[in-house]
Amino acid sequence: MEGPIDEAVPAHVERALTEYLATRHSDMAEAAPSFGSAVASLAGFVLGGGKRLRPTFAWWGWRGCGGAGDGADARSVLRGVSALELIQACALVHDDLMDASAMRRGKPTVHVEFAERHREQGWLGEAERFGAAAAILLGDLALAWADDMFATSGLDAGRLAASLPPWQAMRSEMLAGQYLDVLTQARGDETEATALAVARLKTAAYTVERPLHLGAALAGAPAPVVAQLRAFGADIGLAFQLRDDLLGMYGDTEVTGKPAGDDLREGKRTLLMSLGMADPARAELLRAALGDDDLTPETLADVRQALVDSGAVAEVERRIDALTETALAALDRADLAAPADRVLADLAVAAGRRSS
């Protein structure tokens, strides 16, 4: 795509990903033809949707801390931060498998797609085991390719070295958050503190905070600016996840791409559910519905109403507003260059108000 990167960051990210994945698919198809079709499915998954939020936040972190909007450096940074979408792909593919989710972005999840492929071909063994194995391997491949794409983006050695702390922290925090998520479900932990810890590690850190940190590090930003950007990102990332929790319960499937109530069926102990279960009058209904694979539309409707009546929905909305306010205050203290200051403020508000 031609034109200034600032004017269409997601589109430029899409182009960078398309070019990179085409090259890797070609290489793999030649070296291991039987793996080529699997790699094509991964590429289709990566390019099949998404808001490209992580690269967008990283780009504006770079721009706000003095990075140029055009030129060879800018193109290298754009290619580098585009690799964040491959980390996201790893997280989604593995998360869907762990949660036994059937749909993602309105299409079958990767493990479901490959299980169906097994059945269609009449292969030996269990289709579900094959689907799970394929999803694990393709998620791992996405994570490996994220490192490869970043390392070969054209960034000089100094910038690559400066980017290592946020890049390494982001990967580790994402995996820690996923583990804490499944551990919380296994333990049946209903506490608000744990729900917030999962949200911060699993989503907030690698969706907003660390991408901003990465962009700032690539621009050589001073420690006080990095600290304010991270504070902004942590709060906006948490607001993003809280909105996601509400959409998971009340969103339109045609818009979100996932069945309403999926988090409930999967037994997710979100802040929304934690607050609802704190109400003794509704706790029994909510606990019984958590993890119910056979959840009926009627029970889902009862749960939705119980969360409203308990005040949980209103409290989550209040927290989204409060987080947005504190985030914007941190952004103001960061004193970023224009137009990044305005763009990030707009992104912060949009993160808490989105419908998908």
XYZ file of C-alpha atoms in Angstrom:
356
model
C 0.000 0.000 0.000
C 1.278 3.440 -0.932
C 0.866 6.654 1.058
C 1.919 7.866 4.515
C 1.858 5.164 7.198
C 0.208 7.501 9.720
C -2.938 7.725 7.598
C -3.639 3.977 7.487
C -1.531 1.994 9.964
C -3.696 -1.184 9.932
C -3.615 -1.313 6.133
C 0.174 -1.006 6.085
C 0.399 -3.727 8.729
C -1.837 -5.934 6.587
C 0.459 -5.466 3.619
C 3.581 -6.249 5.642
C 1.999 -9.426 7.013
C 0.770 -10.507 3.592
C 4.225 -10.140 2.085
C 5.971 -11.903 4.958
C 3.530 -14.811 5.125
C 3.608 -15.308 1.356
C 7.384 -15.708 1.488
C 7.310 -18.088 4.444
C 4.501 -20.139 2.894
C 6.426 -20.449 -0.347
C 9.552 -21.587 1.496
C 7.669 -24.146 3.596
C 5.627 -25.474 0.687
C 8.849 -26.165 -1.212
C 10.702 -27.698 1.738
C 7.761 -29.710 3.121
C 4.841 -29.842 0.654
C 2.556 -31.692 3.067
C 2.974 -28.823 5.540
C 2.214 -26.183 2.924
C -1.548 -26.416 3.232
C -1.320 -26.158 7.027
C 0.827 -23.037 6.721
C -1.697 -21.617 4.253
C -4.408 -22.088 6.884
C -2.308 -20.220 9.450
C -1.750 -17.387 6.983
C -5.480 -17.268 6.292
C -6.151 -17.080 10.014
C -3.675 -14.231 10.535
C -4.991 -12.273 7.560
C -8.638 -13.173 8.106
C -9.589 -10.357 10.456
C -8.556 -8.359 13.468
C -8.152 -4.686 14.246
C -4.312 -4.718 14.219
C -4.412 -2.924 17.567
C -1.045 -4.119 18.844
C 0.991 -2.846 15.891
C -1.100 0.329 15.876
C -0.307 1.088 19.519
C 3.367 0.245 18.964
C 3.530 2.510 15.908
C 2.012 5.467 17.754
C 4.300 4.828 20.722
C 7.206 5.155 18.274
C 5.760 8.268 16.660
C 4.885 9.937 19.938
C 8.430 9.486 21.220
C 10.018 11.145 18.198
C 10.011 8.426 15.549
C 9.715 9.626 11.950
C 6.505 8.994 10.068
C 8.192 8.132 6.779
C 11.488 6.886 5.372
C 13.559 3.720 5.709
C 13.514 3.758 9.517
C 9.745 4.085 9.579
C 9.291 1.179 7.162
C 11.587 -1.019 9.264
C 9.660 -0.131 12.426
C 6.363 -0.838 10.661
C 7.558 -4.286 9.582
C 8.882 -4.957 13.073
C 5.734 -4.033 14.953
C 3.590 -5.931 12.430
C 5.120 -9.086 13.920
C 2.977 -8.471 17.002
C 0.037 -9.863 15.031
C 1.804 -13.227 14.878
C 2.085 -13.264 18.674
C -1.629 -12.500 18.746
C -2.283 -15.379 16.335
C -0.399 -17.758 18.620
C -2.453 -16.604 21.596
C -5.785 -16.957 19.796
C -5.094 -20.373 18.269
C -3.946 -21.815 21.594
C -6.653 -20.030 23.593
C -9.396 -21.406 21.349
C -8.027 -24.917 21.808
C -7.764 -24.603 25.590
C -11.277 -23.183 25.785
C -12.728 -25.671 23.262
C -14.130 -22.735 21.299
C -15.824 -23.617 18.023
C -15.878 -20.190 16.349
C -13.480 -17.290 15.913
C -14.226 -14.268 13.707
C -17.308 -16.036 12.413
C -15.338 -19.078 11.193
C -14.355 -22.463 12.661
C -11.381 -22.255 14.994
C -8.111 -23.831 13.871
C -8.454 -27.038 15.894
C -12.020 -27.491 14.642
C -10.939 -26.842 11.029
C -8.211 -29.485 11.186
C -10.383 -32.027 12.956
C -12.892 -31.654 10.151
C -10.108 -32.021 7.590
C -9.135 -35.304 9.280
C -12.714 -36.581 9.089
C -13.137 -35.551 5.454
C -9.964 -37.388 4.418
C -10.805 -40.505 6.401
C -7.416 -40.506 8.125
C -6.484 -42.872 10.953
C -6.834 -42.011 14.627
C -9.056 -39.497 16.378
C -10.011 -36.367 14.475
C -10.095 -34.228 17.621
C -6.574 -35.259 18.634
C -5.307 -34.392 15.172
C -7.042 -31.028 15.296
C -5.534 -30.271 18.704
C -2.047 -31.260 17.551
C -2.314 -29.086 14.445
C -3.469 -26.097 16.510
C -0.600 -26.475 18.980
C 1.982 -26.687 16.202
C 0.570 -23.809 14.158
C 0.311 -21.615 17.243
C 3.940 -22.408 18.021
C 4.879 -21.619 14.429
C 3.164 -18.227 14.666
C 5.177 -17.390 17.780
C 8.437 -18.490 16.139
C 7.654 -16.455 13.039
C 6.898 -13.412 15.178
C 10.489 -13.493 16.412
C 11.762 -14.098 12.879
C 9.750 -11.267 11.343
C 10.837 -8.818 14.024
C 14.509 -9.794 13.807
C 14.584 -9.475 9.998
C 12.535 -6.282 9.779
C 15.535 -4.110 8.920
C 15.946 -2.576 12.371
C 19.565 -1.903 13.257
C 21.366 -3.765 16.023
C 20.973 -0.913 18.514
C 17.213 -0.758 18.108
C 16.864 -4.529 18.268
C 18.825 -4.557 21.530
C 16.689 -1.742 22.983
C 13.513 -3.602 22.055
C 14.444 -6.863 23.775
C 13.120 -6.042 27.295
C 9.551 -5.173 26.204
C 9.492 -7.887 23.523
C 10.596 -10.618 25.910
C 8.345 -9.401 28.718
C 5.348 -9.300 26.381
C 5.713 -12.923 25.293
C 6.227 -14.178 28.842
C 3.333 -12.154 30.276
C 0.976 -13.380 27.571
C 1.769 -17.024 28.364
C 1.616 -16.390 32.110
C -1.808 -14.820 31.645
C -3.065 -17.798 29.665
C -1.819 -20.190 32.347
C -3.375 -18.103 35.119
C -6.649 -18.162 33.167
C -6.828 -21.969 33.056
C -5.546 -22.246 36.636
C -8.296 -19.905 37.816
C -10.925 -22.062 36.138
C -9.446 -25.248 37.612
C -9.404 -23.781 41.116
C -12.806 -22.163 40.817
C -11.307 -18.885 42.036
C -14.073 -16.265 42.109
C -12.117 -13.396 43.633
C -12.056 -10.002 42.000
C -8.292 -9.719 42.481
C -7.650 -12.873 40.471
C -10.053 -11.823 37.697
C -8.179 -8.526 37.377
C -4.780 -10.260 37.436
C -5.816 -12.517 34.540
C -7.138 -9.551 32.578
C -3.985 -7.520 33.116
C -1.567 -10.289 32.165
C -3.558 -12.051 29.461
C -4.823 -8.980 27.633
C -3.780 -5.565 28.946
C -0.020 -6.175 28.975
C 0.419 -7.595 25.493
C -2.419 -5.715 23.803
C -1.547 -2.143 24.764
C 1.075 -1.680 27.493
C 3.967 -3.643 26.001
C 3.328 -2.611 22.371
C 3.518 1.033 23.508
C 6.647 0.190 25.506
C 8.105 -1.464 22.398
C 7.451 1.576 20.224
C 8.919 3.901 22.824
C 12.016 1.715 23.193
C 12.544 1.712 19.426
C 12.423 5.522 19.519
C 14.900 5.715 22.398
C 12.400 7.347 24.782
C 13.580 8.331 28.298
C 12.466 6.256 31.275
C 9.875 8.763 32.621
C 8.062 8.853 29.268
C 8.130 5.058 29.044
C 6.649 4.844 32.547
C 3.736 7.137 31.670
C 3.089 5.291 28.408
C 3.044 1.981 30.235
C 0.632 3.378 32.841
C -1.612 4.594 30.026
C -1.377 1.231 28.272
C -2.050 -0.844 31.375
C -5.289 0.990 32.120
C -6.497 1.090 28.521
C -5.646 -2.569 28.062
C -7.692 -3.456 31.129
C -10.596 -1.302 29.928
C -10.368 -3.128 26.581
C -10.659 -6.505 28.329
C -13.562 -5.408 30.512
C -15.416 -4.278 27.395
C -14.566 -7.640 25.843
C -16.133 -9.392 28.839
C -19.343 -7.423 28.383
C -19.396 -8.153 24.653
C -18.859 -11.829 25.370
C -22.047 -11.810 27.414
C -24.191 -9.258 25.592
C -22.583 -8.735 22.167
C -24.108 -9.478 18.790
C -22.616 -12.701 17.395
C -22.808 -11.290 13.871
C -20.537 -8.454 14.989
C -18.213 -10.185 17.487
C -17.754 -13.400 15.489
C -18.232 -15.560 18.596
C -21.410 -17.046 20.094
C -22.874 -14.966 22.909
C -22.253 -16.588 26.262
C -19.129 -18.464 25.143
C -17.135 -17.183 28.135
C -19.872 -18.494 30.396
C -19.866 -21.934 28.756
C -16.078 -22.051 29.044
C -16.234 -21.256 32.765
C -14.421 -17.921 32.518
C -14.370 -16.195 35.893
C -14.237 -12.667 34.559
C -14.563 -9.547 36.661
C -18.156 -9.314 35.442
C -18.926 -12.778 36.824
C -16.910 -12.187 39.984
C -18.923 -9.074 40.790
C -22.180 -10.848 39.995
C -21.369 -13.841 42.197
C -20.647 -11.508 45.098
C -24.415 -10.925 45.242
C -25.846 -13.744 47.435
C -29.239 -13.505 45.735
C -27.773 -14.351 42.319
C -24.648 -16.355 43.169
C -26.256 -19.809 42.909
C -27.671 -19.162 39.430
C -24.384 -17.733 38.166
C -22.224 -20.524 39.604
C -24.476 -23.193 38.125
C -24.231 -21.627 34.670
C -20.423 -21.290 34.710
C -18.879 -24.016 32.572
C -22.241 -25.421 31.451
C -21.667 -26.800 27.931
C -25.414 -27.301 27.532
C -26.316 -23.734 28.432
C -29.795 -23.002 27.102
C -30.916 -19.659 25.672
C -33.295 -19.340 28.605
C -30.537 -19.805 31.188
C -28.285 -17.389 29.314
C -31.070 -14.811 29.404
C -31.486 -15.385 33.158
C -27.738 -14.930 33.711
C -27.689 -11.743 31.688
C -30.542 -10.328 33.717
C -28.967 -11.421 37.000
C -25.747 -9.596 36.134
C -27.741 -6.450 35.426
C -29.841 -6.762 38.583
C -26.788 -7.429 40.773
C -25.216 -4.188 39.599
C -22.246 -6.042 38.050
C -22.807 -4.625 34.572
C -23.070 -1.072 35.854
C -19.918 -1.522 37.960
C -17.906 -2.833 35.008
C -19.071 0.134 32.935
C -18.038 2.475 35.740
C -14.603 0.892 35.892
C -14.125 1.196 32.138
C -14.863 4.917 32.424
C -12.538 5.308 35.430
C -9.710 3.435 33.714
C -10.086 5.554 30.604
C -9.902 8.704 32.704
C -6.749 7.664 34.575
C -5.166 6.460 31.331
C -5.771 9.773 29.603
C -4.192 11.583 32.563
C -1.061 9.426 32.218
C -1.005 10.091 28.472
C -1.134 13.819 29.128
C 1.825 13.537 31.504
C 3.823 11.653 28.846
C 3.732 14.820 26.735
C 3.986 13.015 23.394
C 4.593 14.611 20.037
C 1.669 15.373 17.738
C -0.268 13.752 16.197
C 0.410 10.703 18.404
C -1.023 12.379 21.497
C -4.390 12.905 19.809
C -4.470 9.530 18.051
C -3.709 7.601 21.238
C -6.375 9.532 23.133
C -8.895 8.619 20.430
C -7.815 4.974 20.533
C -8.206 4.944 24.307
C -11.792 6.132 24.143
C -12.605 3.738 21.303
C -11.177 0.750 23.207
C -13.753 1.182 25.957
C -16.700 1.857 23.674
C -16.247 -0.655 20.885
C -18.944 -3.138 19.794
C -16.702 -5.914 18.487
